[in-house]
Short mmCIF file of C-alpha atoms in Angstrom, two decimals:
data_model
loop_
_atom_site.label_atom_id
_atom_site.label_comp_id
_atom_site.label_asym_id
_atom_site.label_seq_id
_atom_site.Cartn_x
_atom_site.Cartn_y
_atom_site.Cartn_z
CA MET A 1 2.76 -39.37 28.82
CA LYS A 2 3.93 -35.76 28.99
CA SER A 3 1.44 -33.02 29.69
CA LEU A 4 1.67 -29.25 29.53
CA VAL A 5 -0.90 -27.08 31.31
CA ILE A 6 -0.94 -23.45 30.20
CA SER A 7 -3.04 -20.99 32.15
CA ALA A 8 -4.01 -17.44 31.28
CA HIS A 9 -5.64 -15.75 34.27
CA PRO A 10 -4.16 -12.72 36.07
CA GLU A 11 -5.19 -13.76 39.60
CA PRO A 12 -3.24 -16.53 41.39
CA LYS A 13 -6.18 -17.08 43.77
CA SER A 14 -8.75 -17.33 40.98
CA PHE A 15 -10.94 -20.31 40.20
CA ASN A 16 -8.99 -20.61 36.93
CA ALA A 17 -5.77 -20.97 38.94
CA ARG A 18 -7.43 -23.66 41.02
CA LEU A 19 -8.51 -25.52 37.88
CA SER A 20 -4.98 -25.29 36.53
CA SER A 21 -3.41 -26.72 39.69
CA THR A 22 -6.12 -29.37 39.89
CA ALA A 23 -5.38 -30.43 36.31
CA GLN A 24 -1.68 -30.71 37.05
CA ARG A 25 -2.30 -32.74 40.21
CA LEU A 26 -4.75 -35.13 38.55
CA LEU A 27 -2.49 -35.66 35.54
CA ARG A 28 0.47 -36.40 37.84
CA GLU A 29 -1.70 -38.89 39.74
CA ARG A 30 -2.36 -40.60 36.40
CA GLY A 31 1.40 -40.98 35.95
CA HIS A 32 1.93 -38.10 33.56
CA GLU A 33 5.07 -36.01 33.61
CA VAL A 34 3.62 -32.51 33.92
CA ARG A 35 4.82 -29.00 33.19
CA GLY A 36 2.74 -25.98 34.17
CA THR A 37 3.00 -22.57 32.53
CA ASP A 38 1.35 -19.49 34.01
CA LEU A 39 1.55 -16.90 31.24
CA TYR A 40 0.83 -14.01 33.63
CA ALA A 41 3.46 -15.15 36.13
CA LEU A 42 5.96 -15.33 33.25
CA ASP A 43 4.93 -11.81 32.21
CA PHE A 44 4.68 -13.24 28.71
CA ASP A 45 4.59 -10.46 26.09
CA PRO A 46 1.73 -11.25 23.69
CA ARG A 47 2.67 -8.56 21.15
CA GLU A 48 4.36 -10.05 18.09
CA ARG A 49 6.74 -7.40 16.72
CA GLY A 50 10.14 -6.84 15.22
CA SER A 51 11.92 -5.77 18.39
CA HIS A 52 11.69 -9.32 19.77
CA TYR A 53 14.13 -10.50 17.09
CA HIS A 54 17.86 -9.85 17.51
CA TYR A 55 18.53 -11.08 13.98
CA ARG A 56 16.40 -10.01 11.08
CA ARG A 57 16.15 -11.20 7.52
CA ASP A 58 14.97 -7.67 6.73
CA PRO A 59 16.00 -5.10 9.35
CA ASP A 60 14.04 -2.44 7.46
CA ARG A 61 10.58 -4.00 7.38
CA PHE A 62 9.07 -6.51 9.77
CA PHE A 63 7.14 -9.24 7.99
CA VAL A 64 5.86 -11.63 10.64
CA GLN A 65 6.07 -14.93 8.81
CA ASP A 66 9.42 -14.15 7.18
CA GLU A 67 11.12 -13.32 10.46
CA GLN A 68 9.50 -16.23 12.30
CA ARG A 69 10.82 -18.71 9.73
CA PHE A 70 14.21 -17.03 9.41
CA ASN A 71 14.75 -17.05 13.17
CA HIS A 72 13.34 -20.52 13.65
CA ASP A 73 15.57 -21.97 10.97
CA GLY A 74 18.57 -20.03 12.28
CA GLY A 75 18.01 -21.04 15.91
CA SER A 76 17.60 -17.42 16.96
CA LEU A 77 13.97 -17.27 18.08
CA PRO A 78 13.29 -14.94 21.02
CA ALA A 79 14.18 -16.81 24.24
CA ASP A 80 10.65 -16.68 25.66
CA VAL A 81 9.20 -18.08 22.44
CA ALA A 82 11.88 -20.77 22.11
CA ARG A 83 11.08 -21.98 25.62
CA GLN A 84 7.35 -22.12 24.92
CA LEU A 85 7.94 -23.92 21.64
CA ASP A 86 10.21 -26.47 23.33
CA ASP A 87 7.51 -27.20 25.90
CA LEU A 88 4.87 -27.49 23.20
CA LEU A 89 6.90 -29.95 21.13
CA TRP A 90 7.78 -31.90 24.29
CA ALA A 91 4.17 -32.45 25.35
CA ASP A 92 1.82 -35.22 24.25
CA LEU A 93 -1.14 -33.47 25.84
CA LEU A 94 -1.74 -29.71 26.05
CA VAL A 95 -4.34 -28.19 28.36
CA LEU A 96 -5.25 -24.53 27.82
CA GLN A 97 -6.96 -23.05 30.88
CA PHE A 98 -8.57 -19.65 30.44
CA PRO A 99 -11.60 -17.47 31.12
CA LEU A 100 -13.75 -16.44 28.16
CA TRP A 101 -13.26 -12.69 27.69
CA TRP A 102 -15.20 -10.90 24.95
CA PHE A 103 -16.13 -14.14 23.23
CA GLY A 104 -12.53 -15.23 22.94
CA VAL A 105 -9.29 -16.00 24.73
CA PRO A 106 -7.56 -13.38 26.91
CA ALA A 107 -5.04 -11.35 24.91
CA ILE A 108 -2.08 -12.98 26.69
CA LEU A 109 -3.16 -16.37 25.33
CA LYS A 110 -3.94 -15.06 21.84
CA GLY A 111 -0.45 -13.59 21.78
CA TRP A 112 1.01 -16.91 22.89
CA MET A 113 -0.49 -18.32 19.69
CA ASP A 114 0.58 -15.30 17.58
CA ARG A 115 4.19 -15.61 18.75
CA VAL A 116 4.74 -19.33 19.52
CA PHE A 117 2.96 -20.88 16.54
CA VAL A 118 5.89 -19.79 14.40
CA TYR A 119 5.89 -20.11 10.65
CA GLY A 120 8.46 -22.68 9.60
CA GLY A 121 8.44 -24.34 13.04
CA MET A 122 4.79 -24.95 13.88
CA TYR A 123 3.36 -24.82 10.37
CA SER A 124 4.06 -24.24 6.72
CA SER A 125 2.03 -24.70 3.55
CA ARG A 126 3.12 -28.36 3.53
CA ARG A 127 2.91 -29.02 7.25
CA ARG A 128 -0.58 -28.29 8.46
CA PHE A 129 -3.91 -29.97 9.22
CA ASP A 130 -3.56 -33.79 8.92
CA ASN A 131 0.14 -33.36 8.26
CA GLY A 132 0.60 -30.74 10.99
CA VAL A 133 3.62 -30.53 13.26
CA CYS A 134 1.50 -31.43 16.30
CA ARG A 135 0.07 -34.57 14.71
CA GLY A 136 -0.57 -37.20 17.37
CA LYS A 137 -0.70 -34.66 20.17
CA ARG A 138 -3.95 -33.86 21.94
CA VAL A 139 -5.22 -30.52 23.20
CA LEU A 140 -8.00 -29.71 25.64
CA LEU A 141 -9.55 -26.27 26.06
CA SER A 142 -10.75 -25.73 29.63
CA VAL A 143 -12.83 -22.59 29.64
CA THR A 144 -14.74 -20.66 32.28
CA ALA A 145 -17.63 -18.43 31.21
CA GLY A 146 -19.22 -15.79 33.41
CA SER A 147 -22.65 -16.32 31.93
CA SER A 148 -25.00 -19.18 32.72
CA ALA A 149 -25.16 -22.41 30.73
CA GLU A 150 -28.59 -21.28 29.52
CA ASP A 151 -27.25 -17.95 28.20
CA CYS A 152 -24.39 -19.82 26.47
CA SER A 153 -26.61 -22.51 24.93
CA PRO A 154 -27.38 -22.67 21.18
CA THR A 155 -30.56 -20.67 21.80
CA GLY A 156 -29.03 -18.30 24.36
CA ARG A 157 -28.19 -14.66 23.98
CA GLU A 158 -24.46 -15.10 24.54
CA GLY A 159 -24.31 -17.53 21.62
CA ASP A 160 -23.20 -21.15 21.71
CA THR A 161 -19.86 -21.08 23.51
CA ARG A 162 -18.65 -24.24 21.79
CA LEU A 163 -19.15 -22.55 18.43
CA ILE A 164 -17.65 -19.29 19.61
CA LEU A 165 -14.49 -21.26 20.41
CA TRP A 166 -14.32 -22.50 16.81
CA PRO A 167 -11.58 -20.09 15.59
CA ILE A 168 -9.37 -21.35 18.44
CA LEU A 169 -10.24 -25.00 17.86
CA TYR A 170 -9.57 -24.60 14.14
CA SER A 171 -6.20 -22.94 14.80
CA LEU A 172 -5.20 -25.96 16.91
CA HIS A 173 -6.43 -28.33 14.20
CA TYR A 174 -4.44 -26.27 11.70
CA VAL A 175 -1.16 -27.07 13.46
CA GLY A 176 -2.14 -30.74 13.65
CA PHE A 177 -3.54 -31.34 17.14
CA ASP A 178 -6.25 -33.85 17.90
CA VAL A 179 -8.68 -31.43 19.53
CA LEU A 180 -10.65 -32.80 22.47
CA GLU A 181 -14.21 -31.69 23.11
CA PRO A 182 -13.78 -28.50 25.20
CA VAL A 183 -14.70 -28.47 28.88
CA ILE A 184 -16.74 -25.33 29.53
CA LEU A 185 -17.73 -24.31 33.05
CA TYR A 186 -20.52 -21.74 33.22
CA GLY A 187 -21.51 -19.11 35.76
CA ILE A 188 -17.93 -18.50 36.94
CA HIS A 189 -17.39 -14.87 37.86
CA GLY A 190 -16.08 -12.58 40.57
CA ALA A 191 -16.77 -13.15 44.24
CA HIS A 192 -18.41 -9.77 44.71
CA GLY A 193 -21.31 -10.36 42.37
CA GLY A 194 -23.93 -9.89 45.07
CA GLU A 195 -24.76 -13.56 45.24
CA ASP A 196 -25.16 -15.58 48.39
CA PRO A 197 -21.59 -16.78 49.11
CA ARG A 198 -22.84 -20.26 50.07
CA GLU A 199 -24.74 -20.61 46.80
CA ARG A 200 -21.69 -19.41 44.92
CA ASP A 201 -19.40 -21.88 46.69
CA ALA A 202 -21.85 -24.70 46.07
CA HIS A 203 -21.97 -23.80 42.38
CA LEU A 204 -18.17 -23.68 42.15
CA ALA A 205 -17.91 -27.06 43.89
CA VAL A 206 -20.23 -28.63 41.31
CA GLN A 207 -18.26 -27.06 38.46
CA LEU A 208 -14.94 -28.19 39.95
CA SER A 209 -16.29 -31.69 40.21
CA ARG A 210 -17.34 -31.58 36.51
CA PHE A 211 -13.80 -30.52 35.66
CA GLU A 212 -12.21 -33.26 37.80
CA GLN A 213 -14.45 -35.79 36.08
CA ALA A 214 -13.21 -34.58 32.68
CA MET A 215 -9.57 -34.72 33.76
CA THR A 216 -9.81 -38.22 35.19
CA THR A 217 -11.48 -39.49 32.00
CA ILE A 218 -9.29 -37.53 29.64
CA ASP A 219 -8.31 -40.60 27.65
CA ARG A 220 -11.97 -41.18 26.84
CA LEU A 221 -12.97 -37.60 25.98
CA PRO A 222 -14.37 -37.34 22.44
CA THR A 223 -12.46 -35.38 19.82
CA VAL A 224 -13.93 -32.59 17.75
CA PRO A 225 -14.37 -33.87 14.18
CA PHE A 226 -12.79 -31.88 11.36
CA ASN A 227 -12.66 -32.39 7.64
CA ARG A 228 -9.65 -34.47 6.63
CA ASP A 229 -7.13 -33.52 3.97
CA GLU A 230 -8.81 -35.69 1.36
CA ASP A 231 -12.07 -33.71 1.73
CA TRP A 232 -10.48 -30.72 -0.07
CA ASP A 233 -9.78 -30.35 -3.75
CA GLU A 234 -6.52 -29.00 -5.16
CA ARG A 235 -7.90 -25.45 -4.96
CA GLY A 236 -8.67 -25.73 -1.24
CA GLN A 237 -12.42 -26.09 -1.77
CA LEU A 238 -14.57 -28.60 0.06
CA LYS A 239 -15.40 -31.43 -2.32
CA PRO A 240 -19.14 -31.57 -3.13
CA GLU A 241 -19.47 -35.08 -1.75
CA ALA A 242 -17.73 -34.28 1.56
CA PRO A 243 -19.74 -33.43 4.66
CA SER A 244 -18.77 -30.19 6.40
CA TYR A 245 -17.67 -30.40 10.01
CA SER A 246 -17.17 -26.67 10.38
CA PRO A 247 -19.79 -24.06 11.13
CA PHE A 248 -17.73 -21.71 8.99
CA ILE A 249 -17.37 -23.87 5.92
CA ARG A 250 -20.19 -24.26 3.43
CA HIS A 251 -22.51 -22.58 5.85
CA ALA A 252 -25.28 -20.42 4.49
CA PRO A 253 -24.13 -16.86 5.30
CA PRO A 254 -26.46 -15.40 7.90
CA PHE A 255 -25.66 -11.84 6.85
CA MET B 1 -18.67 13.67 12.36
CA LYS B 2 -15.84 12.38 14.57
CA SER B 3 -13.88 9.31 13.54
CA LEU B 4 -11.35 7.16 15.36
CA VAL B 5 -9.06 4.83 13.39
CA ILE B 6 -7.32 2.19 15.52
CA SER B 7 -4.61 0.09 13.92
CA ALA B 8 -2.93 -3.03 15.22
CA HIS B 9 0.05 -3.93 13.03
CA PRO B 10 3.67 -3.96 14.26
CA GLU B 11 5.24 -2.58 11.05
CA PRO B 12 4.91 1.14 10.24
CA LYS B 13 5.68 0.42 6.56
CA SER B 14 3.12 -2.36 6.27
CA PHE B 15 0.11 -2.44 3.97
CA ASN B 16 -2.04 -2.26 7.12
CA ALA B 17 -0.32 1.00 8.07
CA ARG B 18 -1.02 2.31 4.58
CA LEU B 19 -4.69 1.36 4.90
CA SER B 20 -4.86 3.11 8.25
CA SER B 21 -3.36 6.36 6.92
CA THR B 22 -5.54 6.13 3.80
CA ALA B 23 -8.65 5.78 5.97
CA GLN B 24 -7.67 8.82 8.02
CA ARG B 25 -6.99 10.90 4.90
CA LEU B 26 -10.23 9.94 3.16
CA LEU B 27 -12.30 10.58 6.28
CA ARG B 28 -10.69 14.01 6.72
CA GLU B 29 -11.48 14.75 3.07
CA ARG B 30 -15.10 13.95 3.86
CA GLY B 31 -15.00 16.58 6.59
CA HIS B 32 -14.61 14.24 9.54
CA GLU B 33 -12.59 15.19 12.56
CA VAL B 34 -10.20 12.25 12.81
CA ARG B 35 -8.06 10.72 15.53
CA GLY B 36 -5.65 7.90 14.74
CA THR B 37 -4.40 5.36 17.27
CA ASP B 38 -1.51 3.02 16.52
CA LEU B 39 -1.61 0.48 19.35
CA TYR B 40 1.93 -0.75 18.65
CA ALA B 41 3.35 2.78 18.56
CA LEU B 42 1.65 3.42 21.92
CA ASP B 43 3.19 0.21 23.27
CA PHE B 44 -0.31 -0.57 24.54
CA ASP B 45 -0.22 -3.35 27.14
CA PRO B 46 -2.95 -5.86 26.21
CA ARG B 47 -2.69 -7.85 29.46
CA GLU B 48 -5.57 -7.04 31.81
CA ARG B 49 -4.28 -7.53 35.36
CA GLY B 50 -4.34 -6.13 38.85
CA SER B 51 -1.08 -4.22 38.71
CA HIS B 52 -2.61 -1.72 36.27
CA TYR B 53 -4.87 -0.43 39.05
CA HIS B 54 -3.51 1.95 41.70
CA TYR B 55 -6.70 1.68 43.71
CA ARG B 56 -8.35 -1.63 44.34
CA ARG B 57 -11.72 -2.57 45.76
CA ASP B 58 -10.04 -5.80 46.84
CA PRO B 59 -6.24 -5.52 47.09
CA ASP B 60 -6.07 -9.22 47.94
CA ARG B 61 -7.80 -10.74 44.91
CA PHE B 62 -8.13 -9.31 41.41
CA PHE B 63 -11.60 -9.77 39.99
CA VAL B 64 -11.63 -8.14 36.56
CA GLN B 65 -15.16 -6.81 36.42
CA ASP B 66 -15.16 -5.61 40.02
CA GLU B 67 -12.00 -3.57 39.64
CA GLN B 68 -13.01 -2.22 36.24
CA ARG B 69 -16.29 -0.89 37.64
CA PHE B 70 -14.75 0.33 40.89
CA ASN B 71 -12.05 2.27 39.07
CA HIS B 72 -14.34 3.55 36.35
CA ASP B 73 -16.85 4.84 38.90
CA GLY B 74 -14.07 6.32 41.03
CA GLY B 75 -12.33 8.00 38.09
CA SER B 76 -9.15 6.01 38.70
CA LEU B 77 -8.90 3.87 35.57
CA PRO B 78 -5.34 3.24 34.34
CA ALA B 79 -4.22 6.29 32.32
CA ASP B 80 -3.76 4.36 29.07
CA VAL B 81 -7.24 2.84 29.37
CA ALA B 82 -8.86 6.17 30.31
CA ARG B 83 -7.39 7.78 27.21
CA GLN B 84 -8.63 4.98 24.95
CA LEU B 85 -12.07 5.09 26.53
CA ASP B 86 -12.27 8.89 26.08
CA ASP B 87 -11.44 8.50 22.38
CA LEU B 88 -13.99 5.74 22.01
CA LEU B 89 -16.79 7.73 23.63
CA TRP B 90 -15.77 10.81 21.59
CA ALA B 91 -16.04 9.06 18.21
CA ASP B 92 -19.14 8.62 16.07
CA LEU B 93 -17.33 6.18 13.79
CA LEU B 94 -14.71 3.64 14.80
CA VAL B 95 -12.49 1.89 12.26
CA LEU B 96 -10.49 -1.12 13.45
CA GLN B 97 -7.62 -1.92 11.08
CA PHE B 98 -5.85 -5.24 11.61
CA PRO B 99 -4.40 -8.35 9.99
CA LEU B 100 -6.13 -11.67 10.65
CA TRP B 101 -3.78 -13.73 12.81
CA TRP B 102 -4.79 -17.26 13.78
CA PHE B 103 -8.40 -16.72 12.80
CA GLY B 104 -8.75 -13.68 15.02
CA VAL B 105 -7.45 -10.25 15.94
CA PRO B 106 -3.80 -9.71 16.96
CA ALA B 107 -3.34 -9.98 20.72
CA ILE B 108 -2.72 -6.24 21.10
CA LEU B 109 -6.21 -5.53 19.72
CA LYS B 110 -7.87 -8.29 21.74
CA GLY B 111 -6.29 -6.77 24.84
CA TRP B 112 -7.56 -3.33 23.85
CA MET B 113 -11.04 -4.86 24.09
CA ASP B 114 -10.22 -6.77 27.30
CA ARG B 115 -8.99 -3.61 29.02
CA VAL B 116 -10.93 -0.71 27.44
CA PHE B 117 -14.41 -2.26 27.28
CA VAL B 118 -14.64 -1.75 31.04
CA TYR B 119 -17.48 -3.11 33.09
CA GLY B 120 -19.54 -0.24 34.44
CA GLY B 121 -18.29 2.14 31.73
CA MET B 122 -18.77 0.33 28.44
CA TYR B 123 -21.38 -2.18 29.54
CA SER B 124 -23.43 -3.54 32.39
CA SER B 125 -26.32 -5.98 32.64
CA ARG B 126 -28.69 -3.08 31.91
CA ARG B 127 -26.60 -1.30 29.30
CA ARG B 128 -25.84 -3.66 26.47
CA PHE B 129 -27.05 -4.66 22.99
CA ASP B 130 -29.83 -2.26 21.84
CA ASN B 131 -29.35 -0.22 25.01
CA GLY B 132 -25.55 -0.32 24.81
CA VAL B 133 -23.28 2.58 25.69
CA CYS B 134 -22.15 2.89 22.05
CA ARG B 135 -25.69 3.10 20.69
CA GLY B 136 -25.77 5.30 17.59
CA LYS B 137 -22.06 4.87 16.92
CA ARG B 138 -20.84 2.87 13.93
CA VAL B 139 -17.87 0.53 13.70
CA LEU B 140 -16.08 -0.87 10.66
CA LEU B 141 -13.68 -3.81 10.75
CA SER B 142 -11.03 -3.49 8.04
CA VAL B 143 -9.20 -6.78 7.88
CA THR B 144 -6.34 -8.15 5.80
CA ALA B 145 -6.05 -11.91 5.32
CA GLY B 146 -2.96 -13.66 4.02
CA SER B 147 -4.97 -16.33 2.26
CA SER B 148 -6.81 -15.95 -1.03
CA ALA B 149 -10.47 -14.97 -1.30
CA GLU B 150 -11.15 -18.50 -2.53
CA ASP B 151 -9.51 -20.09 0.56
CA CYS B 152 -11.52 -17.73 2.79
CA SER B 153 -14.85 -18.31 1.04
CA PRO B 154 -17.72 -20.29 2.62
CA THR B 155 -16.46 -23.41 0.84
CA GLY B 156 -12.76 -22.71 1.41
CA ARG B 157 -10.36 -24.44 3.71
CA GLU B 158 -9.61 -21.36 5.82
CA GLY B 159 -13.31 -21.02 6.63
CA ASP B 160 -15.56 -18.08 5.85
CA THR B 161 -13.67 -15.07 7.18
CA ARG B 162 -16.85 -13.06 7.73
CA LEU B 163 -18.12 -15.80 10.02
CA ILE B 164 -14.77 -16.21 11.72
CA LEU B 165 -15.02 -12.53 12.66
CA TRP B 166 -18.35 -13.15 14.36
CA PRO B 167 -17.07 -13.18 17.98
CA ILE B 168 -15.56 -9.72 17.35
CA LEU B 169 -18.65 -8.40 15.58
CA TYR B 170 -20.85 -9.71 18.38
CA SER B 171 -18.67 -8.08 21.03
CA LEU B 172 -19.10 -4.74 19.26
CA HIS B 173 -22.86 -5.31 19.00
CA TYR B 174 -22.84 -6.19 22.71
CA VAL B 175 -21.57 -2.71 23.64
CA GLY B 176 -24.16 -1.14 21.34
CA PHE B 177 -22.38 -0.33 18.07
CA ASP B 178 -24.07 -0.41 14.69
CA VAL B 179 -21.68 -2.85 13.04
CA LEU B 180 -20.90 -2.18 9.38
CA GLU B 181 -20.30 -5.03 6.97
CA PRO B 182 -16.56 -5.77 7.36
CA VAL B 183 -14.14 -4.91 4.60
CA ILE B 184 -11.86 -7.91 4.08
CA LEU B 185 -8.87 -7.74 1.75
CA TYR B 186 -7.44 -11.12 0.77
CA GLY B 187 -4.02 -12.31 -0.32
CA ILE B 188 -2.16 -9.71 1.74
CA HIS B 189 1.10 -11.10 3.09
CA GLY B 190 4.78 -10.41 3.41
CA ALA B 191 6.87 -9.03 0.56
CA HIS B 192 9.22 -12.00 0.52
CA GLY B 193 6.66 -14.66 -0.38
CA GLY B 194 8.38 -15.66 -3.59
CA GLU B 195 5.83 -13.96 -5.80
CA ASP B 196 6.58 -11.75 -8.74
CA PRO B 197 6.90 -8.26 -7.19
CA ARG B 198 4.95 -6.68 -10.06
CA GLU B 199 2.09 -9.14 -9.63
CA ARG B 200 2.11 -8.50 -5.90
CA ASP B 201 2.06 -4.72 -6.36
CA ALA B 202 -0.75 -4.98 -8.89
CA HIS B 203 -2.74 -7.13 -6.45
CA LEU B 204 -2.14 -4.67 -3.61
CA ALA B 205 -3.22 -1.77 -5.82
CA VAL B 206 -6.52 -3.52 -6.58
CA GLN B 207 -7.07 -4.25 -2.90
CA LEU B 208 -6.23 -0.66 -1.91
CA SER B 209 -8.73 0.58 -4.45
CA ARG B 210 -11.41 -1.72 -2.97
CA PHE B 211 -10.64 -0.24 0.43
CA GLU B 212 -10.77 3.35 -0.83
CA GLN B 213 -14.12 2.59 -2.44
CA ALA B 214 -15.45 1.34 0.91
CA MET B 215 -14.14 4.37 2.79
CA THR B 216 -15.60 6.88 0.34
CA THR B 217 -19.00 5.15 0.50
CA ILE B 218 -18.91 4.52 4.23
CA ASP B 219 -22.27 6.21 4.80
CA ARG B 220 -23.89 3.69 2.48
CA LEU B 221 -22.19 0.52 3.75
CA PRO B 222 -24.73 -2.07 4.93
CA THR B 223 -24.86 -2.99 8.60
CA VAL B 224 -24.62 -6.51 9.93
CA PRO B 225 -28.09 -7.54 11.18
CA PHE B 226 -28.41 -8.78 14.75
CA ASN B 227 -31.35 -9.92 16.80
CA ARG B 228 -32.97 -7.04 18.64
CA ASP B 229 -33.74 -6.93 22.35
CA GLU B 230 -37.38 -7.89 21.80
CA ASP B 231 -36.31 -11.17 20.13
CA TRP B 232 -35.21 -12.58 23.50
CA ASP B 233 -37.41 -13.84 26.28
CA GLU B 234 -36.91 -12.97 29.93
CA ARG B 235 -34.56 -15.94 30.32
CA GLY B 236 -32.28 -14.76 27.52
CA GLN B 237 -33.54 -17.37 25.05
CA LEU B 238 -34.38 -16.61 21.43
CA LYS B 239 -38.16 -16.52 21.07
CA PRO B 240 -39.46 -19.36 18.89
CA GLU B 241 -41.00 -16.94 16.38
CA ALA B 242 -37.81 -14.84 16.02
CA PRO B 243 -35.39 -15.46 13.17
CA SER B 244 -31.75 -15.97 14.14
CA TYR B 245 -29.20 -13.58 12.72
CA SER B 246 -26.28 -15.29 14.40
CA PRO B 247 -24.38 -18.36 13.19
CA PHE B 248 -23.90 -19.20 16.87
CA ILE B 249 -27.48 -18.96 18.01
CA ARG B 250 -30.00 -21.70 17.31
CA HIS B 251 -27.50 -23.34 15.04
CA ALA B 252 -27.43 -27.11 14.80
CA PRO B 253 -24.20 -28.07 16.58
CA PRO B 254 -21.77 -29.42 14.01
CA PHE B 255 -19.87 -31.42 16.62
#
């Protein structure tokens, strides 16, 4: 088993960094071959743009998908992207470790998706969803949220974090991953929050233990259900008889 | 009326760039004072991290919120962030122009939020939602999607784009904006997609006209409804008698 742990936190002494190193250690102890990627340490540029490409199908106008496919097929992807893509295709299990910032992933991780999930290499109109390039691979989102579990519950003011992650989960399903139920640790924020340091440390210890439990039972974690290819008609519409597994599909619009 | 148009597309000749310049022109014609920001042209760095800060409350460990507040209060925010924040606080109307990439905003725009929505300046535990810093300001998301309107409908395989934008809309509500109903243009992709160029141009002309219609009627665009402050109890839970305006709050978990 080959595992890739990608982390997206700017502070090497952060709790996120500790979770990332813990994941790598526990996976190695389970016999996995493990690679770790710290996007901040790599200074990964999350901005997809024309200047990354030495060769261009159209030097005059940068169309993202065109240049991604052209450079993928021609073996001339930007070196940083090619390395990330190699790691991704190498791994059987991907762990994405990040803090929830503004109800989403940090920009450096969003840009990793924007740049590394290249058209022609990671997906095409024929290779996606059940027939996606990453079919048979698993992915786990390990997320820290500053707010409490209560605030992030389905009745809480921050909104249900598991649902807020849906656009990310669906992107990973799109490229073919089996998406594991995310591990979300709540109440994780800066050390200077005015709390009692002992209470904070006790809270972090409980959360770390929850995370370790998830990592040591990773082969038994449930997967997030998605609609399968056969649930869609030839026009990309959910068939009337199919259940919907997405909060965004056949959902009564709330606004 | 003061308007700020922020665009997040890497190609100056793109349809997104045309929408951005069209928005600025139409707003000026309505008598608005207009500022335009092209995040790619500015080479805006979307990666929030310690090295952006010359002064640090804690030089040893970078805690995002701590350093944002410390530097905001001390007047030592990074120059690029300070300029963006000045523009944001100057504007009555904000237009965010971007293509939908992987079911979300391009990384450069996510990082604009990560870095510019500074703790202490743009929000705090006491200044958010109905009491947010941007209270009384309006924001419009103008989004292009590569997929068809049918694929992006509530029954379509891409998921309902308006719902997929929810984490962004909620972030803008969090800092106090009145959030206008997003304008979403479908079927906008690269010029080399194998389509008939005349059909493509005709489609783009229709979409541009939809956009112009929205911009010239911007004072009559509906706002996205959100729960108000009084809908929440003292523990941040939606009161039983309150309706939910969020797909992520009091929503039966689909997985």
